[in-house]
CSV table of C-alpha atoms in Angstrom, one decimal:
chain,number,residue,atom,x,y,z
Z,865,UNK,CA,-6.3,54.6,-89.7
Z,866,UNK,CA,-3.9,52.2,-88.9
Z,867,UNK,CA,-2.9,52.6,-85.4
Z,868,UNK,CA,0.4,50.5,-86.3
Z,869,UNK,CA,3.4,53.5,-85.9
Z,870,UNK,CA,4.7,52.2,-89.0
Z,871,UNK,CA,1.9,53.0,-90.7
Z,872,UNK,CA,-0.2,50.4,-93.0
Z,873,UNK,CA,1.3,47.9,-95.3
Z,874,UNK,CA,0.3,49.9,-98.1
Z,875,UNK,CA,-0.3,53.7,-99.3
Z,876,UNK,CA,-3.3,55.4,-99.5
Z,877,UNK,CA,-2.8,55.9,-104.0
Z,878,UNK,CA,-2.8,51.8,-103.2
Z,879,UNK,CA,-6.1,51.9,-101.9
Z,880,UNK,CA,-8.3,51.7,-105.1
Z,881,UNK,CA,-11.7,49.8,-105.9
Z,882,UNK,CA,-11.6,45.8,-105.0
Z,883,UNK,CA,-11.3,44.6,-108.5
Z,884,UNK,CA,-8.5,47.0,-109.1
Z,885,UNK,CA,-6.4,46.2,-106.7
Z,886,UNK,CA,-2.7,44.2,-107.3
Z,887,UNK,CA,-0.7,42.8,-104.7
Z,888,UNK,CA,2.0,45.1,-102.7
Z,889,UNK,CA,5.8,44.6,-102.5
Z,890,UNK,CA,5.4,43.9,-98.9
Z,891,UNK,CA,3.2,41.3,-99.7
Z,892,UNK,CA,5.3,39.5,-102.9
Z,893,UNK,CA,7.8,39.6,-100.3
Z,894,UNK,CA,6.2,37.8,-97.7
Z,895,UNK,CA,5.4,35.3,-100.3
Z,896,UNK,CA,9.4,35.0,-101.3
Z,897,UNK,CA,10.2,34.2,-97.6
Z,898,UNK,CA,7.1,31.5,-97.3
Z,899,UNK,CA,8.6,29.8,-100.4
Z,900,UNK,CA,12.1,30.1,-99.3
Z,901,UNK,CA,10.4,27.3,-96.6
Z,902,UNK,CA,9.3,26.0,-98.9
Z,903,UNK,CA,12.8,25.2,-101.0
Z,904,UNK,CA,13.8,23.7,-97.9
Z,905,UNK,CA,11.1,20.8,-97.5
Z,906,UNK,CA,12.3,20.2,-101.2
Z,907,UNK,CA,15.2,18.8,-99.6
Z,908,UNK,CA,14.0,16.3,-97.4
Z,909,UNK,CA,12.9,14.5,-100.9
Z,910,UNK,CA,16.5,13.9,-101.4
Z,911,UNK,CA,18.4,10.7,-101.4
Z,912,UNK,CA,16.2,8.2,-102.3
Z,913,UNK,CA,13.3,9.6,-100.3
Z,914,UNK,CA,11.0,6.8,-98.4
Z,915,UNK,CA,7.4,6.9,-97.4
Z,916,UNK,CA,8.4,8.9,-94.2
Z,917,UNK,CA,10.4,11.4,-95.7
Z,918,UNK,CA,7.5,11.6,-97.7
Z,919,UNK,CA,4.8,12.4,-95.2
Z,920,UNK,CA,7.6,14.6,-92.8
Z,921,UNK,CA,7.5,16.8,-96.3
Z,922,UNK,CA,3.6,16.4,-96.5
Z,923,UNK,CA,3.3,17.3,-93.0
Z,924,UNK,CA,5.7,20.4,-92.6
Z,925,UNK,CA,4.1,21.7,-96.4
Z,926,UNK,CA,0.5,21.9,-95.2
Z,927,UNK,CA,2.0,23.9,-91.7
Z,928,UNK,CA,3.6,26.9,-94.2
Z,929,UNK,CA,0.8,26.7,-96.6
Z,930,UNK,CA,-1.5,27.4,-93.5
Z,931,UNK,CA,0.3,29.9,-91.9
Z,932,UNK,CA,1.2,32.0,-95.4
Z,933,UNK,CA,-2.8,31.6,-96.0
Z,934,UNK,CA,-3.4,33.2,-92.4
Z,935,UNK,CA,-1.5,36.0,-93.1
Z,936,UNK,CA,-2.7,36.3,-96.9
Z,937,UNK,CA,-6.2,36.0,-95.7
Z,938,UNK,CA,-5.8,39.0,-93.2
Z,939,UNK,CA,-4.2,40.9,-96.2
Z,940,UNK,CA,-6.6,39.9,-98.8
Z,941,UNK,CA,-9.6,41.8,-96.1
Z,942,UNK,CA,-7.8,44.5,-94.4
Z,943,UNK,CA,-6.1,45.9,-97.8
Z,944,UNK,CA,-4.7,49.0,-96.5
Z,945,UNK,CA,-5.3,48.9,-93.3
Z,946,UNK,CA,-3.4,45.8,-93.0
Z,947,UNK,CA,-0.3,46.3,-90.1
Z,948,UNK,CA,2.9,46.6,-91.7
Z,949,UNK,CA,4.9,45.7,-88.4
Z,950,UNK,CA,2.1,42.2,-87.9
Z,951,UNK,CA,2.9,41.6,-91.3
Z,952,UNK,CA,7.1,41.4,-90.7
Z,953,UNK,CA,6.6,39.6,-87.7
Z,954,UNK,CA,4.7,36.6,-89.2
Z,955,UNK,CA,7.5,37.0,-91.9
Z,956,UNK,CA,10.1,36.8,-89.4
Z,957,UNK,CA,8.2,33.7,-87.7
Z,958,UNK,CA,8.4,32.2,-91.0
Z,959,UNK,CA,11.5,32.2,-91.5
Z,960,UNK,CA,12.5,30.7,-88.4
Z,961,UNK,CA,10.3,27.5,-89.3
Z,962,UNK,CA,12.3,27.5,-92.7
Z,963,UNK,CA,15.7,27.9,-91.0
Z,964,UNK,CA,14.5,24.6,-88.8
Z,965,UNK,CA,14.4,22.1,-91.1
Z,966,UNK,CA,17.2,20.7,-92.5
Z,967,UNK,CA,17.5,20.0,-88.8
Z,968,UNK,CA,13.8,19.1,-87.9
Z,969,UNK,CA,14.4,16.3,-85.9
Z,970,UNK,CA,16.6,17.4,-83.2
Z,971,UNK,CA,15.7,20.3,-80.7
Z,972,UNK,CA,14.8,22.4,-83.8
Z,973,UNK,CA,11.7,21.1,-84.0
Z,974,UNK,CA,10.5,22.4,-81.1
Z,975,UNK,CA,11.7,25.9,-82.5
Z,976,UNK,CA,9.3,25.5,-85.6
Z,977,UNK,CA,6.8,24.4,-83.5
Z,978,UNK,CA,6.9,27.3,-81.6
Z,979,UNK,CA,7.3,29.8,-84.0
Z,980,UNK,CA,4.4,28.0,-86.0
Z,981,UNK,CA,2.5,28.4,-82.5
Z,982,UNK,CA,3.1,32.2,-82.3
Z,983,UNK,CA,2.3,32.6,-86.0
Z,984,UNK,CA,-1.1,31.3,-85.9
Z,985,UNK,CA,-2.1,33.4,-82.9
Z,986,UNK,CA,-0.5,36.4,-84.5
Z,987,UNK,CA,-2.6,36.2,-87.6
Z,988,UNK,CA,-6.0,35.2,-85.2
Z,989,UNK,CA,-5.0,38.4,-83.1
Z,990,UNK,CA,-5.4,40.7,-85.9
Z,991,UNK,CA,-8.9,39.5,-85.6
Z,992,UNK,CA,-10.2,40.7,-82.7
Z,993,UNK,CA,-10.2,44.4,-82.7
Z,994,UNK,CA,-11.8,44.1,-86.7
Z,995,UNK,CA,-14.8,42.2,-85.5
Z,996,UNK,CA,-14.8,40.4,-88.6
Z,997,UNK,CA,-15.9,36.7,-88.6
Z,998,UNK,CA,-13.5,35.0,-91.4
Z,999,UNK,CA,-16.8,33.2,-92.4
Z,1000,UNK,CA,-15.0,32.0,-95.4
Z,1001,UNK,CA,-11.3,30.4,-94.5
Z,1002,UNK,CA,-12.0,30.0,-90.2
Z,1003,UNK,CA,-8.4,28.4,-90.1
Z,1004,UNK,CA,-7.3,32.1,-90.2
Z,1005,UNK,CA,-9.1,32.9,-86.7
Z,1006,UNK,CA,-9.7,29.8,-85.2
Z,1007,UNK,CA,-6.6,28.7,-82.8
Z,1008,UNK,CA,-8.2,25.0,-81.6
Z,1009,UNK,CA,-6.0,23.2,-83.9
Z,1010,UNK,CA,-2.3,25.4,-82.3
Z,1011,UNK,CA,-3.4,23.2,-79.3
Z,1012,UNK,CA,-1.1,20.4,-80.1
Z,1013,UNK,CA,1.5,22.1,-81.4
Z,1014,UNK,CA,1.7,23.6,-77.8
Z,1015,UNK,CA,1.6,20.1,-76.3
Z,1016,UNK,CA,4.5,18.7,-78.9
Z,1017,UNK,CA,6.8,21.1,-77.1
Z,1018,UNK,CA,7.0,18.5,-74.7
Z,1019,UNK,CA,7.3,15.6,-76.7
Z,1020,UNK,CA,9.5,13.8,-78.5
Z,1021,UNK,CA,9.6,12.8,-82.4
Z,1022,UNK,CA,7.4,10.6,-84.0
Z,1023,UNK,CA,4.7,11.7,-81.3
Z,1024,UNK,CA,5.7,15.3,-81.6
Z,1025,UNK,CA,4.7,14.7,-85.8
Z,1026,UNK,CA,1.4,13.2,-85.2
Z,1027,UNK,CA,0.2,15.9,-82.7
Z,1028,UNK,CA,1.2,18.1,-85.4
Z,1029,UNK,CA,-0.9,16.4,-87.8
Z,1030,UNK,CA,-3.9,16.3,-85.4
Z,1031,UNK,CA,-3.7,19.9,-85.2
Z,1032,UNK,CA,-3.9,20.5,-88.9
Z,1033,UNK,CA,-6.5,18.0,-89.7
Z,1034,UNK,CA,-8.3,19.7,-86.5
Z,1035,UNK,CA,-7.8,23.1,-88.8
Z,1036,UNK,CA,-8.9,21.4,-91.9
Z,1037,UNK,CA,-12.0,19.8,-90.4
Z,1038,UNK,CA,-13.1,23.1,-88.4
Z,1039,UNK,CA,-13.0,25.0,-92.5
Z,1040,UNK,CA,-15.5,22.4,-93.7
Z,1041,UNK,CA,-17.6,21.7,-90.7
Z,1042,UNK,CA,-18.4,25.0,-89.5
Z,1043,UNK,CA,-20.7,26.3,-92.3
Z,1044,UNK,CA,-20.6,30.3,-92.8
Z,1045,UNK,CA,-24.1,31.2,-90.8
Z,1046,UNK,CA,-23.3,28.8,-88.1
Z,1047,UNK,CA,-19.9,30.9,-87.4
Z,1048,UNK,CA,-21.2,34.2,-87.4
Z,1049,UNK,CA,-24.1,33.3,-85.5
Z,1050,UNK,CA,-21.6,31.9,-83.0
Z,1051,UNK,CA,-19.7,34.9,-83.3
Z,1052,UNK,CA,-22.8,37.2,-82.6
Z,1053,UNK,CA,-24.3,35.2,-79.9
Z,1054,UNK,CA,-20.8,35.7,-78.0
Z,1055,UNK,CA,-21.4,39.4,-78.6
Z,1056,UNK,CA,-24.5,39.6,-77.3
Z,1057,UNK,CA,-23.9,37.7,-74.2
Z,1058,UNK,CA,-20.9,40.5,-73.1
Z,1059,UNK,CA,-23.2,43.1,-74.2
Z,1060,UNK,CA,-25.7,41.9,-72.1
Z,1061,UNK,CA,-23.8,41.6,-69.1
Z,1062,UNK,CA,-24.1,45.4,-68.9
Z,1063,UNK,CA,-19.9,44.9,-69.6
Z,1064,UNK,CA,-18.5,47.8,-72.3
Z,1065,UNK,CA,-18.5,45.2,-75.4
Z,1066,UNK,CA,-14.6,45.0,-76.5
Z,1067,UNK,CA,-15.9,45.5,-80.2
Z,1068,UNK,CA,-19.1,46.1,-82.6
Z,1069,UNK,CA,-20.9,43.9,-83.7
Z,1070,UNK,CA,-19.0,41.1,-85.4
Z,1071,UNK,CA,-20.0,41.2,-89.5
Z,1072,UNK,CA,-18.5,38.2,-91.7
Z,1073,UNK,CA,-15.3,39.2,-93.3
Z,1074,UNK,CA,-15.4,40.2,-97.3
Z,1075,UNK,CA,-12.7,38.4,-99.3
Z,1076,UNK,CA,-11.2,40.6,-102.5
Z,1077,UNK,CA,-11.6,37.7,-104.9
Z,1078,UNK,CA,-9.7,39.2,-107.5
Z,1079,UNK,CA,-7.1,40.2,-105.3
Z,1080,UNK,CA,-6.9,36.7,-103.7
Z,1081,UNK,CA,-6.8,35.1,-107.3
Z,1082,UNK,CA,-4.3,37.3,-108.0
Z,1083,UNK,CA,-2.0,36.1,-104.6
Z,1084,UNK,CA,-2.8,32.5,-105.4
Z,1085,UNK,CA,-1.2,32.6,-108.4
Z,1086,UNK,CA,1.7,34.6,-107.9
Z,1087,UNK,CA,3.0,31.7,-105.1
Z,1088,UNK,CA,2.0,29.4,-107.8
Z,1089,UNK,CA,4.5,31.0,-109.8
Z,1090,UNK,CA,7.1,31.5,-106.8
Z,1091,UNK,CA,7.2,28.1,-106.1
Z,1092,UNK,CA,7.5,27.3,-110.0
Z,1093,UNK,CA,10.5,29.9,-110.1
Z,1094,UNK,CA,12.4,27.5,-107.3
Z,1095,UNK,CA,11.6,24.5,-108.9
Z,1096,UNK,CA,13.7,25.8,-111.6
Z,1097,UNK,CA,16.1,27.7,-109.2
Z,1098,UNK,CA,16.6,23.8,-107.3
Z,1099,UNK,CA,16.7,22.2,-111.0
Z,1100,UNK,CA,19.7,24.0,-112.1
Z,1101,UNK,CA,21.4,24.1,-109.2
Z,1102,UNK,CA,21.4,20.0,-109.2
Z,1103,UNK,CA,22.7,20.0,-113.2
Z,1104,UNK,CA,25.4,22.4,-112.3
Z,1105,UNK,CA,26.4,20.0,-110.2
Z,1106,UNK,CA,26.4,17.1,-112.6
Z,1107,UNK,CA,28.7,16.0,-115.2
Z,1108,UNK,CA,27.3,18.0,-118.4
Z,1109,UNK,CA,26.5,15.6,-121.6
Z,1110,UNK,CA,24.0,14.5,-123.9
Z,1111,UNK,CA,21.7,13.1,-121.4
Z,1112,UNK,CA,21.9,15.3,-118.8
Z,1113,UNK,CA,21.0,18.2,-121.2
Z,1114,UNK,CA,18.1,16.4,-122.6
Z,1115,UNK,CA,17.2,16.1,-118.8
Z,1116,UNK,CA,17.3,19.8,-117.9
Z,1117,UNK,CA,15.5,20.8,-121.4
Z,1118,UNK,CA,12.7,18.5,-121.1
Z,1119,UNK,CA,12.5,19.7,-117.0
Z,1120,UNK,CA,12.1,22.9,-117.6
Z,1121,UNK,CA,10.1,22.7,-120.4
Z,1122,UNK,CA,8.0,20.3,-118.3
Z,1123,UNK,CA,7.8,23.2,-115.3
Z,1124,UNK,CA,6.7,25.5,-118.3
Z,1125,UNK,CA,4.1,23.6,-119.3
Z,1126,UNK,CA,2.5,22.6,-115.4
Z,1127,UNK,CA,2.9,26.7,-115.5
Z,1128,UNK,CA,0.7,27.0,-118.3
Z,1129,UNK,CA,-1.8,25.0,-116.6
Z,1130,UNK,CA,-2.0,26.2,-113.6
Z,1131,UNK,CA,-0.9,30.7,-113.9
Z,1132,UNK,CA,-2.1,31.1,-117.3
Z,1133,UNK,CA,-6.1,31.9,-117.4
Z,1134,UNK,CA,-6.0,30.7,-114.0
Z,1135,UNK,CA,-6.1,31.5,-110.7
Z,1136,UNK,CA,-2.8,29.3,-109.4
Z,1137,UNK,CA,-5.0,25.8,-109.4
Z,1138,UNK,CA,-4.6,23.8,-112.6
Z,1139,UNK,CA,-7.3,24.7,-115.1
Z,1140,UNK,CA,-9.6,25.8,-113.0
Z,1141,UNK,CA,-11.2,29.6,-113.6
Z,1142,UNK,CA,-11.0,33.0,-111.4
Z,1143,UNK,CA,-14.1,32.8,-109.3
Z,1144,UNK,CA,-15.5,29.1,-109.7
Z,1145,UNK,CA,-15.5,28.3,-106.1
Z,1146,UNK,CA,-15.8,29.6,-103.0
Z,1147,UNK,CA,-12.4,30.3,-100.9
Z,1148,UNK,CA,-13.2,27.3,-98.7
Z,1149,UNK,CA,-12.6,24.7,-101.7
Z,1150,UNK,CA,-10.4,26.3,-103.9
Z,1151,UNK,CA,-7.4,26.7,-101.5
Z,1152,UNK,CA,-7.0,23.2,-100.3
Z,1153,UNK,CA,-7.0,22.9,-103.7
Z,1154,UNK,CA,-4.0,25.5,-104.5
Z,1155,UNK,CA,-2.1,23.8,-101.4
Z,1156,UNK,CA,-2.2,20.5,-103.0
Z,1157,UNK,CA,-1.0,21.7,-106.7
Z,1158,UNK,CA,1.8,23.9,-105.1
Z,1159,UNK,CA,2.6,20.8,-102.9
Z,1160,UNK,CA,3.1,18.8,-105.6
Z,1161,UNK,CA,5.2,21.0,-107.5
Z,1162,UNK,CA,7.9,21.5,-104.8
Z,1163,UNK,CA,7.7,17.4,-105.0
Z,1164,UNK,CA,8.5,17.3,-108.7
Z,1165,UNK,CA,11.7,20.5,-107.9
Z,1166,UNK,CA,13.0,17.8,-105.4
Z,1167,UNK,CA,12.3,14.6,-107.7
Z,1168,UNK,CA,13.7,16.2,-111.0
Z,1169,UNK,CA,17.1,17.8,-108.8
Z,1170,UNK,CA,17.3,13.8,-108.4
Z,1171,UNK,CA,17.2,12.6,-111.8
Z,1172,UNK,CA,19.9,14.9,-112.3
Z,1173,UNK,CA,22.2,13.3,-110.6
Z,1174,UNK,CA,21.0,9.3,-111.8
Z,1175,UNK,CA,21.1,11.3,-115.6
Z,1176,UNK,CA,22.8,8.2,-117.2
Z,1177,UNK,CA,19.7,6.2,-115.6
Z,1178,UNK,CA,18.5,4.0,-114.5
Z,1179,UNK,CA,16.6,6.4,-112.4
Z,1180,UNK,CA,15.8,4.8,-108.9
Z,1181,UNK,CA,11.9,3.3,-108.1
Z,1182,UNK,CA,11.6,5.8,-105.4
Z,1183,UNK,CA,12.7,8.9,-107.4
Z,1184,UNK,CA,10.7,7.7,-110.4
Z,1185,UNK,CA,7.9,7.5,-108.3
Z,1186,UNK,CA,8.2,10.8,-106.7
Z,1187,UNK,CA,8.6,12.2,-109.6
Z,1188,UNK,CA,5.5,10.5,-111.7
Z,1189,UNK,CA,3.2,10.6,-108.7
Z,1190,UNK,CA,4.3,14.4,-108.1
Z,1191,UNK,CA,2.4,15.1,-111.5
Z,1192,UNK,CA,-0.5,12.7,-111.2
Z,1193,UNK,CA,-1.5,14.4,-108.1
Z,1194,UNK,CA,-0.8,18.2,-109.8
Z,1195,UNK,CA,-2.9,16.9,-112.7
Z,1196,UNK,CA,-5.4,15.4,-111.1
Z,1197,UNK,CA,-6.4,18.5,-109.2
Z,1198,UNK,CA,-6.1,19.9,-112.5
Z,1199,UNK,CA,-9.0,17.3,-113.8
Z,1200,UNK,CA,-11.1,18.7,-111.2
Z,1201,UNK,CA,-10.7,21.9,-111.6
Z,1202,UNK,CA,-11.2,21.5,-115.4
Z,1203,UNK,CA,-14.4,19.6,-114.5
Z,1204,UNK,CA,-15.4,22.7,-111.7
Z,1205,UNK,CA,-15.6,24.8,-114.5
Z,1206,UNK,CA,-18.2,23.4,-116.6
Z,1207,UNK,CA,-15.8,21.1,-119.5
Z,1208,UNK,CA,-17.9,19.2,-119.5
Z,1209,UNK,CA,-18.4,15.0,-119.4
Z,1210,UNK,CA,-16.9,14.4,-122.6
Z,1211,UNK,CA,-13.3,16.4,-121.2
Z,1212,UNK,CA,-13.6,14.8,-118.6
Z,1213,UNK,CA,-12.8,11.7,-120.2
Z,1214,UNK,CA,-10.8,12.5,-123.0
Z,1215,UNK,CA,-8.7,14.7,-120.7
Z,1216,UNK,CA,-9.2,14.5,-117.7
Z,1217,UNK,CA,-8.7,11.0,-116.9
Z,1218,UNK,CA,-6.1,10.2,-119.2
Z,1219,UNK,CA,-4.0,13.2,-117.7
Z,1220,UNK,CA,-4.0,11.5,-114.3
Z,1221,UNK,CA,-3.4,7.9,-115.5
Z,1222,UNK,CA,-0.6,8.6,-117.4
Z,1223,UNK,CA,1.8,9.5,-115.0
Z,1224,UNK,CA,0.9,6.3,-112.7
Z,1225,UNK,CA,1.2,3.6,-115.8
Z,1226,UNK,CA,4.5,5.5,-116.4
Z,1227,UNK,CA,6.4,5.1,-113.1
Z,1228,UNK,CA,5.2,1.5,-113.0
Z,1229,UNK,CA,5.9,0.5,-116.6
Z,1230,UNK,CA,8.7,2.6,-117.0
Z,1231,UNK,CA,11.9,1.3,-114.5
Z,1232,UNK,CA,14.9,0.9,-115.9
Z,1233,UNK,CA,14.6,3.9,-118.2
Z,1234,UNK,CA,16.7,6.9,-119.3
Z,1235,UNK,CA,15.2,9.7,-117.2
Z,1236,UNK,CA,15.3,11.9,-119.7
Z,1237,UNK,CA,12.7,10.0,-121.5
Z,1238,UNK,CA,10.5,9.8,-119.4
Z,1239,UNK,CA,10.4,13.9,-118.5
Z,1240,UNK,CA,9.8,14.4,-121.9
Z,1241,UNK,CA,6.6,11.9,-122.2
Z,1242,UNK,CA,5.3,14.1,-118.9
Z,1243,UNK,CA,5.6,16.9,-121.0
Z,1244,UNK,CA,3.6,15.3,-123.4
Z,1245,UNK,CA,0.9,14.4,-120.9
Z,1246,UNK,CA,1.0,17.2,-119.2
Z,1247,UNK,CA,0.7,19.4,-123.0
Z,1248,UNK,CA,-2.5,16.9,-124.0
Z,1249,UNK,CA,-5.2,19.4,-122.3
Z,1250,UNK,CA,-3.7,22.0,-124.8
Z,1251,UNK,CA,-3.7,19.8,-127.7
Z,1252,UNK,CA,-7.4,18.7,-126.6
Z,1253,UNK,CA,-8.5,22.4,-126.8
Z,1254,UNK,CA,-6.4,23.6,-130.4
Z,1255,UNK,CA,-6.8,20.4,-132.1
Z,1256,UNK,CA,-9.9,18.2,-131.0
Z,1257,UNK,CA,-12.0,20.7,-130.0
Z,1258,UNK,CA,-11.4,23.9,-132.4
Z,1259,UNK,CA,-10.7,21.3,-135.4
Z,1260,UNK,CA,-14.6,20.9,-136.0
Z,1261,UNK,CA,-15.5,24.5,-136.0
Z,1262,UNK,CA,-12.8,25.6,-138.6
Z,1263,UNK,CA,-14.4,22.5,-140.5
Z,1264,UNK,CA,-17.7,24.4,-140.7
Z,1265,UNK,CA,-16.8,27.6,-141.5
Z,1266,UNK,CA,-15.5,26.1,-144.5
């Protein structure tokens, strides 16, 4: 039973077999708060963004996603024993981070860093009493990468941003450098040293934390779905402030259909990572792909909002490259996901490579065109995997049965 006076994050009725678990209302609430922060980040890419704006967006998005993933890991492993109060405190930390984004270059940046540090320490602390080692996603438990964030509290921009980047790079590096066996062995040695000194161990012998893969797939898919929903909301907001005419209508409908096409690749029969089947990759490899895909979706939302303001054309070069580049990154993750899911070399050459190359070619070759036309071409590119599977692959099968 949970020692949290406010009770566990889930009720006993929700404690079913691992394969039957679903995201709780509290987990959904947590996801919504995280996506609010991501929506704030999308505003960094409005008004003709430059490389600095894009770099800051990527940095802050990775910070939000990392904080979200730390608590998602905790909820996944702890299940009905997850403490409600702990998750609510993490939610409040993410809300502070979101509120700090608009004035991130000011002292609000220190508030952002402090909230991130506290969220990470809170997420790490829950594992001490559990006696488990998160071998599949060590970032949830290790806090070495938080040190540069602490130092940044006394730094000014742009040094502050470089320290944040260094901290996130340490987290990612440790995730891939430290193997499962090494993490578990080191934790066991520390426990044995404490036990050998005849001190009372602070916890039981450490064991590897076990992910519930189906629950994790659901959380990743729901997060992606919420990001797409927020992208639709941002696009609608931008369209509501523009002058309504035929070209805006063409662009608005095309933007909605484009987001639907990307939803179909990432959520339908997938775990939130485009074209990656369920349970194909271990978490430490699947999660970075999820981060890339959702980051690209949020950046696409910003570019679509900018396009609404330029519906009469031509689209500014930076907005055009942001739009096409976001789609290219998302579909590049899909290329990798499809290849790892066993679709074969023929699919990679006929589908994967073209859908990644096409947006880049469009960005370079469509200067001076109308945004609506560009968006509809991107719709065709995003639907090519579906068309290939339905018309090219299945057509010979149908012919053999006639």
